[in-house]
């Protein structure tokens, strides 16, 4: 079975600084997808960024980028120029290529200080 | 329309009540999901519907009964719940294969309190 591990229960960052959230996963599959979701206090789970395992190039979405290390099974999220609106719970998630089940990590609470 | 709409947003029910949660999407997604989420925990998968048929039931107690009347609607019928069932219930939808879509789209959830 696939597992996703987020080892940082909480992180803090100063506004305008950069922060990196860690995620590791375990799978025997070669093709899969990885996601970072953000869940602010408003409750809505919002997709931040998505990475296909077959792509070597790291995904980037504006201030959000990932460091995908397939051999190490590592998928960290870097947030640059942090903003107050980035404060939320962040979940790393895994999905098999032909599976419908999204496996979540335990989550990391990100606090942004002004 | 790129949203998943859930109603109601909040629900308080007694242990003998029957209620239903509703979820609707118009993105043409053929997979729909129910998740249960406790505070500061990740969502836990309950049910998956593919092409309006139940494809995954994660050993959920029978007091939760899902229904998918058509490709746009997903219901969760609740009966004789326990206080420990109080949680945020999230609905989501997706393309059936990730390569054709952008992952799951989640609704904003129903906050359920069982008294």
Tab-separated table of N, CA, C and O in Angstrom, chain B:
chain	number	residue	atom	x	y	z
B	1	UNK	N	-18.151	26.147	-15.522
B	1	UNK	CA	-18.341	25.946	-14.079
B	1	UNK	C	-17.239	25.018	-13.584
B	1	UNK	O	-17.101	23.895	-14.038
B	2	UNK	N	-16.436	25.499	-12.658
B	2	UNK	CA	-15.308	24.704	-12.161
B	2	UNK	C	-15.440	24.440	-10.680
B	2	UNK	O	-14.449	24.334	-9.969
B	3	UNK	N	-16.674	24.339	-10.203
B	3	UNK	CA	-16.891	24.180	-8.779
B	3	UNK	C	-17.608	22.885	-8.439
B	3	UNK	O	-18.339	22.324	-9.256
B	4	UNK	N	-17.377	22.475	-7.193
B	4	UNK	CA	-18.166	21.426	-6.580
B	4	UNK	C	-18.969	22.102	-5.467
B	4	UNK	O	-18.383	22.748	-4.590
B	5	UNK	N	-20.275	21.979	-5.538
B	5	UNK	CA	-21.161	22.662	-4.597
B	5	UNK	C	-21.735	21.667	-3.603
B	5	UNK	O	-22.327	20.659	-4.001
B	6	UNK	N	-21.559	21.952	-2.320
B	6	UNK	CA	-22.093	21.081	-1.281
B	6	UNK	C	-23.128	21.828	-0.451
B	6	UNK	O	-22.933	22.993	-0.092
B	7	UNK	N	-24.207	21.125	-0.148
B	7	UNK	CA	-25.235	21.670	0.741
B	7	UNK	C	-25.697	20.589	1.714
B	7	UNK	O	-25.691	19.397	1.363
B	8	UNK	N	-26.055	20.977	2.950
B	8	UNK	CA	-25.881	22.314	3.519
B	8	UNK	C	-24.437	22.550	3.950
B	8	UNK	O	-23.630	21.628	3.941
B	9	UNK	N	-24.109	23.750	4.331
B	9	UNK	CA	-22.759	24.041	4.820
B	9	UNK	C	-22.598	23.581	6.263
B	9	UNK	O	-21.509	23.201	6.694
B	10	UNK	N	-23.656	23.666	7.028
B	10	UNK	CA	-23.654	23.231	8.424
B	10	UNK	C	-24.900	22.387	8.668
B	10	UNK	O	-25.972	22.686	8.114
B	11	UNK	N	-24.762	21.365	9.515
B	11	UNK	CA	-25.889	20.511	9.841
B	11	UNK	C	-25.726	19.996	11.259
B	11	UNK	O	-24.673	19.473	11.613
B	12	UNK	N	-26.776	20.193	12.056
B	12	UNK	CA	-26.830	19.615	13.395
B	12	UNK	C	-27.976	18.614	13.402
B	12	UNK	O	-29.087	18.941	12.997
B	13	UNK	N	-27.689	17.397	13.811
B	13	UNK	CA	-28.741	16.382	13.818
B	13	UNK	C	-28.662	15.521	15.064
B	13	UNK	O	-27.573	15.323	15.641
B	14	UNK	N	-29.816	15.030	15.463
B	14	UNK	CA	-29.884	14.116	16.589
B	14	UNK	C	-29.563	12.705	16.151
B	14	UNK	O	-29.561	12.391	14.955
B	15	UNK	N	-29.294	11.859	17.109
B	15	UNK	CA	-28.876	10.489	16.796
B	15	UNK	C	-29.987	9.658	16.170
B	15	UNK	O	-29.723	8.619	15.572
B	16	UNK	N	-31.242	10.104	16.293
B	16	UNK	CA	-32.335	9.353	15.675
B	16	UNK	C	-32.807	9.960	14.360
B	16	UNK	O	-33.715	9.433	13.711
B	17	UNK	N	-32.203	11.062	13.974
B	17	UNK	CA	-32.631	11.748	12.749
B	17	UNK	C	-32.144	11.042	11.482
B	17	UNK	O	-31.191	10.252	11.504
B	18	UNK	N	-32.832	11.390	10.373
B	18	UNK	CA	-32.348	11.035	9.039
B	18	UNK	C	-32.133	12.333	8.273
B	18	UNK	O	-33.038	13.171	8.210
B	19	UNK	N	-30.960	12.464	7.684
B	19	UNK	CA	-30.653	13.651	6.899
B	19	UNK	C	-29.832	13.234	5.680
B	19	UNK	O	-29.317	12.108	5.615
B	20	UNK	N	-29.685	14.170	4.743
B	20	UNK	CA	-28.877	13.901	3.558
B	20	UNK	C	-27.957	15.067	3.259
B	20	UNK	O	-28.345	16.229	3.419
B	21	UNK	N	-26.751	14.734	2.827
B	21	UNK	CA	-25.818	15.723	2.312
B	21	UNK	C	-25.849	15.641	0.785
B	21	UNK	O	-25.952	14.544	0.218
B	22	UNK	N	-25.721	16.808	0.155
B	22	UNK	CA	-25.792	16.843	-1.303
B	22	UNK	C	-24.532	17.455	-1.893
B	22	UNK	O	-23.925	18.353	-1.310
B	23	UNK	N	-24.183	16.976	-3.079
B	23	UNK	CA	-22.986	17.429	-3.780
B	23	UNK	C	-23.315	17.492	-5.268
B	23	UNK	O	-23.939	16.570	-5.805
B	24	UNK	N	-22.869	18.545	-5.921
B	24	UNK	CA	-23.163	18.720	-7.343
B	24	UNK	C	-21.953	19.297	-8.068
B	24	UNK	O	-21.284	20.195	-7.561
B	25	UNK	N	-21.690	18.757	-9.251
B	25	UNK	CA	-20.624	19.312	-10.103
B	25	UNK	C	-21.065	19.265	-11.556
B	25	UNK	O	-21.811	18.359	-11.938
B	26	UNK	N	-20.592	20.223	-12.335
B	26	UNK	CA	-20.953	20.303	-13.754
B	26	UNK	C	-19.696	20.427	-14.603
B	26	UNK	O	-19.672	21.161	-15.603
B	27	UNK	N	-18.643	19.720	-14.202
B	27	UNK	CA	-17.384	19.759	-14.938
B	27	UNK	C	-17.228	18.542	-15.836
B	27	UNK	O	-16.178	18.371	-16.465
B	28	UNK	N	-18.243	17.674	-15.872
B	28	UNK	CA	-18.136	16.473	-16.687
B	28	UNK	C	-17.259	15.403	-16.072
B	28	UNK	O	-16.872	14.446	-16.747
B	29	UNK	N	-16.941	15.560	-14.788
B	29	UNK	CA	-16.133	14.550	-14.108
B	29	UNK	C	-16.941	13.274	-13.904
B	29	UNK	O	-18.107	13.328	-13.506
B	30	UNK	N	-16.321	12.118	-14.156
B	30	UNK	CA	-17.061	10.856	-14.046
B	30	UNK	C	-16.696	10.081	-12.793
B	30	UNK	O	-17.123	8.940	-12.617
B	31	UNK	N	-15.880	10.669	-11.917
B	31	UNK	CA	-15.586	10.069	-10.623
B	31	UNK	C	-15.963	11.079	-9.539
B	31	UNK	O	-15.645	12.264	-9.645
B	32	UNK	N	-16.655	10.589	-8.511
B	32	UNK	CA	-17.041	11.455	-7.395
B	32	UNK	C	-16.760	10.726	-6.096
B	32	UNK	O	-16.815	9.488	-6.038
B	33	UNK	N	-16.481	11.507	-5.057
B	33	UNK	CA	-15.942	10.957	-3.811
B	33	UNK	C	-16.598	11.602	-2.589
B	33	UNK	O	-16.930	12.791	-2.609
B	34	UNK	N	-16.709	10.803	-1.538
B	34	UNK	CA	-17.011	11.337	-0.214
B	34	UNK	C	-15.815	11.099	0.693
B	34	UNK	O	-15.295	9.985	0.754
B	35	UNK	N	-15.427	12.168	1.407
B	35	UNK	CA	-14.373	12.099	2.403
B	35	UNK	C	-14.909	12.595	3.739
B	35	UNK	O	-15.753	13.492	3.788
B	36	UNK	N	-14.351	12.054	4.810
B	36	UNK	CA	-14.637	12.522	6.167
B	36	UNK	C	-13.350	13.108	6.729
B	36	UNK	O	-12.275	12.509	6.586
B	37	UNK	N	-13.458	14.288	7.361
B	37	UNK	CA	-12.259	14.922	7.885
B	37	UNK	C	-12.494	15.415	9.307
B	37	UNK	O	-13.385	16.234	9.548
B	38	UNK	N	-11.687	14.935	10.216
B	38	UNK	CA	-11.674	15.434	11.590
B	38	UNK	C	-10.702	16.609	11.672
B	38	UNK	O	-9.807	16.759	10.824
B	39	UNK	N	-10.860	17.412	12.714
B	39	UNK	CA	-10.062	18.637	12.852
B	39	UNK	C	-8.557	18.333	12.852
B	39	UNK	O	-8.101	17.428	13.551
B	40	UNK	N	-7.828	19.078	12.038
B	40	UNK	CA	-6.364	18.998	11.936
B	40	UNK	C	-5.872	17.614	11.519
B	40	UNK	O	-4.742	17.226	11.831
B	41	UNK	N	-6.718	16.891	10.814
B	41	UNK	CA	-6.357	15.583	10.282
B	41	UNK	C	-6.565	15.583	8.779
B	41	UNK	O	-7.311	16.411	8.254
B	42	UNK	N	-5.934	14.642	8.071
B	42	UNK	CA	-6.186	14.573	6.626
B	42	UNK	C	-7.558	13.983	6.344
B	42	UNK	O	-8.121	13.276	7.194
B	43	UNK	N	-8.095	14.249	5.170
B	43	UNK	CA	-9.366	13.620	4.798
B	43	UNK	C	-9.203	12.101	4.703
B	43	UNK	O	-8.161	11.607	4.276
B	44	UNK	N	-10.263	11.405	5.099
B	44	UNK	CA	-10.291	9.945	5.003
B	44	UNK	C	-11.329	9.563	3.959
B	44	UNK	O	-12.492	9.970	4.044
B	45	UNK	N	-10.911	8.758	3.004
B	45	UNK	CA	-11.825	8.350	1.950
B	45	UNK	C	-12.937	7.459	2.507
B	45	UNK	O	-12.674	6.547	3.299
B	46	UNK	N	-14.169	7.752	2.063
B	46	UNK	CA	-15.308	6.910	2.445
B	46	UNK	C	-15.797	6.097	1.246
B	46	UNK	O	-15.875	4.882	1.299
B	47	UNK	N	-16.158	6.805	0.181
B	47	UNK	CA	-16.748	6.162	-1.000
B	47	UNK	C	-16.213	6.793	-2.277
B	47	UNK	O	-15.900	7.977	-2.311
B	48	UNK	N	-16.156	5.942	-3.338
B	48	UNK	CA	-15.819	6.417	-4.674
B	48	UNK	C	-16.877	5.918	-5.638
B	48	UNK	O	-17.225	4.734	-5.619
B	49	UNK	N	-17.363	6.819	-6.473
B	49	UNK	CA	-18.271	6.456	-7.561
B	49	UNK	C	-17.561	6.699	-8.884
B	49	UNK	O	-16.982	7.758	-9.100
B	50	UNK	N	-17.616	5.693	-9.768
B	50	UNK	CA	-17.078	5.818	-11.113
B	50	UNK	C	-18.204	5.515	-12.086
B	50	UNK	O	-18.814	4.443	-11.980
B	51	UNK	N	-18.455	6.427	-13.006
B	51	UNK	CA	-19.578	6.272	-13.938
B	51	UNK	C	-20.866	5.921	-13.182
B	51	UNK	O	-21.590	4.987	-13.565
B	52	UNK	N	-21.124	6.640	-12.128
B	52	UNK	CA	-22.334	6.522	-11.309
B	52	UNK	C	-22.468	5.195	-10.593
B	52	UNK	O	-23.542	4.893	-10.026
B	53	UNK	N	-21.441	4.394	-10.586
B	53	UNK	CA	-21.487	3.120	-9.865
B	53	UNK	C	-20.486	3.146	-8.704
B	53	UNK	O	-19.356	3.665	-8.853
B	54	UNK	N	-20.892	2.587	-7.582
B	54	UNK	CA	-20.013	2.552	-6.422
B	54	UNK	C	-18.835	1.638	-6.716
B	54	UNK	O	-19.008	0.453	-6.986
B	55	UNK	N	-17.628	2.184	-6.660
B	55	UNK	CA	-16.447	1.373	-6.971
B	55	UNK	C	-15.587	1.108	-5.737
B	55	UNK	O	-14.857	0.118	-5.695
B	56	UNK	N	-15.649	1.974	-4.750
B	56	UNK	CA	-14.888	1.778	-3.517
B	56	UNK	C	-15.757	2.160	-2.322
B	56	UNK	O	-16.372	3.223	-2.307
B	57	UNK	N	-15.817	1.254	-1.363
B	57	UNK	CA	-16.427	1.524	-0.060
B	57	UNK	C	-15.366	1.158	0.965
B	57	UNK	O	-15.004	-0.005	1.092
B	58	UNK	N	-14.863	2.156	1.675
B	58	UNK	CA	-13.765	1.917	2.604
B	58	UNK	C	-14.287	1.418	3.954
B	58	UNK	O	-13.998	1.990	5.006
B	59	UNK	N	-15.086	0.354	3.899
B	59	UNK	CA	-15.616	-0.274	5.129
B	59	UNK	C	-16.338	0.727	6.013
B	59	UNK	O	-16.143	0.765	7.238
B	60	UNK	N	-17.154	1.544	5.384
B	60	UNK	CA	-17.897	2.570	6.106
B	60	UNK	C	-19.138	1.942	6.737
B	60	UNK	O	-19.809	1.128	6.095
B	61	UNK	N	-19.472	2.309	7.973
B	61	UNK	CA	-20.679	1.752	8.612
B	61	UNK	C	-21.928	2.034	7.790
B	61	UNK	O	-22.027	3.068	7.107
B	62	UNK	N	-22.896	1.133	7.898
B	62	UNK	CA	-24.098	1.223	7.067
B	62	UNK	C	-24.986	2.412	7.425
B	62	UNK	O	-25.929	2.709	6.688
B	63	UNK	N	-24.709	3.084	8.503
B	63	UNK	CA	-25.488	4.282	8.826
B	63	UNK	C	-25.176	5.427	7.855
B	63	UNK	O	-25.868	6.439	7.838
B	64	UNK	N	-24.143	5.244	7.047
B	64	UNK	CA	-23.840	6.153	5.934
B	64	UNK	C	-24.217	5.421	4.650
B	64	UNK	O	-23.682	4.352	4.358
B	65	UNK	N	-25.077	6.037	3.840
B	65	UNK	CA	-25.525	5.401	2.613
B	65	UNK	C	-25.351	6.358	1.441
B	65	UNK	O	-26.045	7.367	1.353
B	66	UNK	N	-24.422	6.062	0.529
B	66	UNK	CA	-24.215	6.975	-0.597
B	66	UNK	C	-25.189	6.668	-1.739
B	66	UNK	O	-25.728	5.565	-1.852
B	67	UNK	N	-25.366	7.678	-2.562
B	67	UNK	CA	-26.237	7.520	-3.735
B	67	UNK	C	-25.738	8.452	-4.832
B	67	UNK	O	-25.379	9.596	-4.545
B	68	UNK	N	-25.726	7.962	-6.058
B	68	UNK	CA	-25.304	8.792	-7.189
B	68	UNK	C	-26.405	8.753	-8.238
B	68	UNK	O	-26.394	7.892	-9.128
B	69	UNK	N	-27.385	9.665	-8.174
B	69	UNK	CA	-28.536	9.622	-9.077
B	69	UNK	C	-28.174	9.851	-10.541
B	69	UNK	O	-28.824	9.310	-11.433
B	70	UNK	N	-27.149	10.679	-10.783
B	70	UNK	CA	-26.694	10.911	-12.149
B	70	UNK	C	-25.251	11.395	-12.105
B	70	UNK	O	-24.664	11.510	-11.031
B	71	UNK	N	-24.688	11.688	-13.256
B	71	UNK	CA	-23.257	11.996	-13.321
B	71	UNK	C	-22.893	13.303	-12.651
B	71	UNK	O	-21.714	13.577	-12.447
B	72	UNK	N	-23.879	14.131	-12.296
B	72	UNK	CA	-23.576	15.435	-11.700
B	72	UNK	C	-23.855	15.492	-10.203
B	72	UNK	O	-23.423	16.428	-9.542
B	73	UNK	N	-24.587	14.505	-9.690
B	73	UNK	CA	-25.056	14.582	-8.311
B	73	UNK	C	-24.544	13.425	-7.472
B	73	UNK	O	-24.450	12.289	-7.952
B	74	UNK	N	-24.259	13.729	-6.228
B	74	UNK	CA	-23.841	12.714	-5.267
B	74	UNK	C	-24.480	13.053	-3.933
B	74	UNK	O	-24.422	14.207	-3.491
B	75	UNK	N	-25.135	12.062	-3.344
B	75	UNK	CA	-25.765	12.266	-2.043
B	75	UNK	C	-25.123	11.354	-1.007
B	75	UNK	O	-24.579	10.295	-1.332
B	76	UNK	N	-25.218	11.772	0.243
B	76	UNK	CA	-24.827	10.913	1.353
B	76	UNK	C	-25.961	10.945	2.362
B	76	UNK	O	-26.233	11.970	2.988
B	77	UNK	N	-26.651	9.795	2.498
B	77	UNK	CA	-27.779	9.696	3.411
B	77	UNK	C	-27.274	9.236	4.774
B	77	UNK	O	-26.478	8.290	4.877
B	78	UNK	N	-27.762	9.922	5.793
B	78	UNK	CA	-27.297	9.706	7.159
B	78	UNK	C	-28.436	9.235	8.031
B	78	UNK	O	-29.546	9.815	7.984
B	79	UNK	N	-28.200	8.213	8.819
B	79	UNK	CA	-29.263	7.686	9.686
B	79	UNK	C	-28.646	7.066	10.924
B	79	UNK	O	-27.714	6.275	10.831
B	80	UNK	N	-29.195	7.436	12.084
B	80	UNK	CA	-28.755	6.860	13.359
B	80	UNK	C	-27.264	7.056	13.587
B	80	UNK	O	-26.538	6.112	13.944
B	81	UNK	N	-26.810	8.277	13.367
B	81	UNK	CA	-25.390	8.561	13.555
B	81	UNK	C	-25.027	8.648	15.033
B	81	UNK	O	-25.893	8.817	15.903
B	82	UNK	N	-23.738	8.548	15.288
B	82	UNK	CA	-23.185	8.643	16.622
B	82	UNK	C	-22.434	9.964	16.775
B	82	UNK	O	-21.987	10.547	15.784
B	83	UNK	N	-22.255	10.450	17.994
B	83	UNK	CA	-21.512	11.713	18.176
B	83	UNK	C	-20.118	11.687	17.544
B	83	UNK	O	-19.650	12.724	17.054
B	84	UNK	N	-19.485	10.532	17.509
B	84	UNK	CA	-18.137	10.455	16.917
B	84	UNK	C	-18.147	10.623	15.399
B	84	UNK	O	-17.081	10.738	14.777
B	85	UNK	N	-19.343	10.630	14.816
B	85	UNK	CA	-19.456	10.887	13.375
B	85	UNK	C	-19.400	12.380	13.061
B	85	UNK	O	-19.370	12.764	11.879
B	86	UNK	N	-19.408	13.201	14.076
B	86	UNK	CA	-19.290	14.649	13.866
B	86	UNK	C	-17.951	14.935	13.202
B	86	UNK	O	-16.895	14.504	13.678
B	87	UNK	N	-18.015	15.668	12.088
B	87	UNK	CA	-16.812	15.910	11.286
B	87	UNK	C	-17.172	16.834	10.129
B	87	UNK	O	-18.332	17.214	9.942
B	88	UNK	N	-16.163	17.158	9.343
B	88	UNK	CA	-16.367	17.857	8.079
B	88	UNK	C	-16.459	16.800	6.983
B	88	UNK	O	-15.581	15.930	6.881
B	89	UNK	N	-17.521	16.843	6.198
B	89	UNK	CA	-17.697	15.886	5.110
B	89	UNK	C	-17.457	16.605	3.791
B	89	UNK	O	-18.139	17.568	3.449
B	90	UNK	N	-16.447	16.120	3.092
B	90	UNK	CA	-16.030	16.742	1.842
B	90	UNK	C	-16.438	15.880	0.657
B	90	UNK	O	-16.251	14.661	0.665
B	91	UNK	N	-16.943	16.530	-0.342
B	91	UNK	CA	-17.218	15.886	-1.624
B	91	UNK	C	-16.147	16.338	-2.610
B	91	UNK	O	-15.639	17.479	-2.529
B	92	UNK	N	-15.783	15.469	-3.522
B	92	UNK	CA	-14.806	15.829	-4.545
B	92	UNK	C	-15.182	15.143	-5.850
B	92	UNK	O	-15.944	14.169	-5.867
B	93	UNK	N	-14.644	15.667	-6.931
B	93	UNK	CA	-14.839	15.022	-8.229
B	93	UNK	C	-13.534	15.082	-9.009
B	93	UNK	O	-12.647	15.902	-8.707
B	94	UNK	N	-13.421	14.198	-10.012
B	94	UNK	CA	-12.212	14.192	-10.839
B	94	UNK	C	-12.484	13.481	-12.150
B	94	UNK	O	-13.478	12.756	-12.291
B	95	UNK	N	-11.582	13.701	-13.096
B	95	UNK	CA	-11.568	12.831	-14.255
B	95	UNK	C	-11.180	11.451	-13.747
B	95	UNK	O	-10.545	11.319	-12.702
B	96	UNK	N	-11.517	10.428	-14.502
B	96	UNK	CA	-11.222	9.076	-14.041
B	96	UNK	C	-9.734	8.761	-14.068
B	96	UNK	O	-9.255	7.987	-13.275
B	97	UNK	N	-9.010	9.373	-14.985
B	97	UNK	CA	-7.576	9.140	-15.041
B	97	UNK	C	-6.870	10.473	-14.862
B	97	UNK	O	-7.153	11.414	-15.575
B	98	UNK	N	-5.927	10.548	-13.938
B	98	UNK	CA	-5.316	11.841	-13.601
B	98	UNK	C	-4.688	12.544	-14.791
B	98	UNK	O	-4.652	13.758	-14.850
B	99	UNK	N	-4.193	11.806	-15.721
B	99	UNK	CA	-3.515	12.433	-16.844
B	99	UNK	C	-4.413	13.298	-17.687
B	99	UNK	O	-3.952	14.123	-18.453
B	100	UNK	N	-5.716	13.096	-17.552
B	100	UNK	CA	-6.651	13.890	-18.348
B	100	UNK	C	-7.191	15.073	-17.567
B	100	UNK	O	-8.032	15.803	-18.064
B	101	UNK	N	-6.773	15.259	-16.330
B	101	UNK	CA	-7.355	16.332	-15.515
B	101	UNK	C	-6.354	16.978	-14.596
B	101	UNK	O	-5.153	16.796	-14.744
B	102	UNK	N	-6.826	17.732	-13.664
B	102	UNK	CA	-5.968	18.479	-12.764
B	102	UNK	C	-6.118	18.010	-11.324
B	102	UNK	O	-6.036	18.803	-10.416
B	103	UNK	N	-6.321	16.745	-11.122
B	103	UNK	CA	-6.495	16.258	-9.763
B	103	UNK	C	-7.937	16.401	-9.330
B	103	UNK	O	-8.829	16.628	-10.133
B	104	UNK	N	-8.164	16.276	-8.080
B	104	UNK	CA	-9.511	16.376	-7.540
B	104	UNK	C	-9.920	17.848	-7.396
B	104	UNK	O	-9.093	18.699	-7.083
B	105	UNK	N	-11.226	18.085	-7.576
B	105	UNK	CA	-11.803	19.365	-7.201
B	105	UNK	C	-12.702	19.106	-6.007
B	105	UNK	O	-13.591	18.254	-6.072
B	106	UNK	N	-12.447	19.834	-4.926
B	106	UNK	CA	-13.187	19.620	-3.690
B	106	UNK	C	-14.256	20.686	-3.504
B	106	UNK	O	-14.082	21.842	-3.908
B	107	UNK	N	-15.338	20.275	-2.850
B	107	UNK	CA	-16.307	21.234	-2.354
B	107	UNK	C	-15.827	21.825	-1.038
B	107	UNK	O	-14.794	21.408	-0.503
B	108	UNK	N	-16.566	22.771	-0.518
B	108	UNK	CA	-16.173	23.429	0.726
B	108	UNK	C	-16.665	22.671	1.961
B	108	UNK	O	-16.372	23.071	3.081
B	109	UNK	N	-17.385	21.591	1.752
B	109	UNK	CA	-17.710	20.703	2.850
B	109	UNK	C	-18.992	21.021	3.593
B	109	UNK	O	-19.535	22.123	3.517
B	110	UNK	N	-19.473	20.026	4.309
B	110	UNK	CA	-20.581	20.172	5.253
B	110	UNK	C	-20.040	19.878	6.638
B	110	UNK	O	-19.494	18.797	6.876
B	111	UNK	N	-20.190	20.843	7.532
B	111	UNK	CA	-19.768	20.642	8.929
B	111	UNK	C	-20.930	19.976	9.663
B	111	UNK	O	-21.967	20.593	9.875
B	112	UNK	N	-20.766	18.710	10.018
B	112	UNK	CA	-21.824	17.929	10.655
B	112	UNK	C	-21.568	17.794	12.147
B	112	UNK	O	-20.460	17.413	12.554
B	113	UNK	N	-22.593	18.085	12.933
B	113	UNK	CA	-22.529	17.886	14.375
B	113	UNK	C	-23.676	16.963	14.768
B	113	UNK	O	-24.836	17.238	14.463
B	114	UNK	N	-23.337	15.855	15.433
B	114	UNK	CA	-24.336	14.899	15.895
B	114	UNK	C	-24.498	15.070	17.397
B	114	UNK	O	-23.519	14.969	18.162
B	115	UNK	N	-25.731	15.339	17.807
B	115	UNK	CA	-25.969	15.598	19.242
B	115	UNK	C	-26.848	14.508	19.852
B	115	UNK	O	-27.519	13.757	19.128
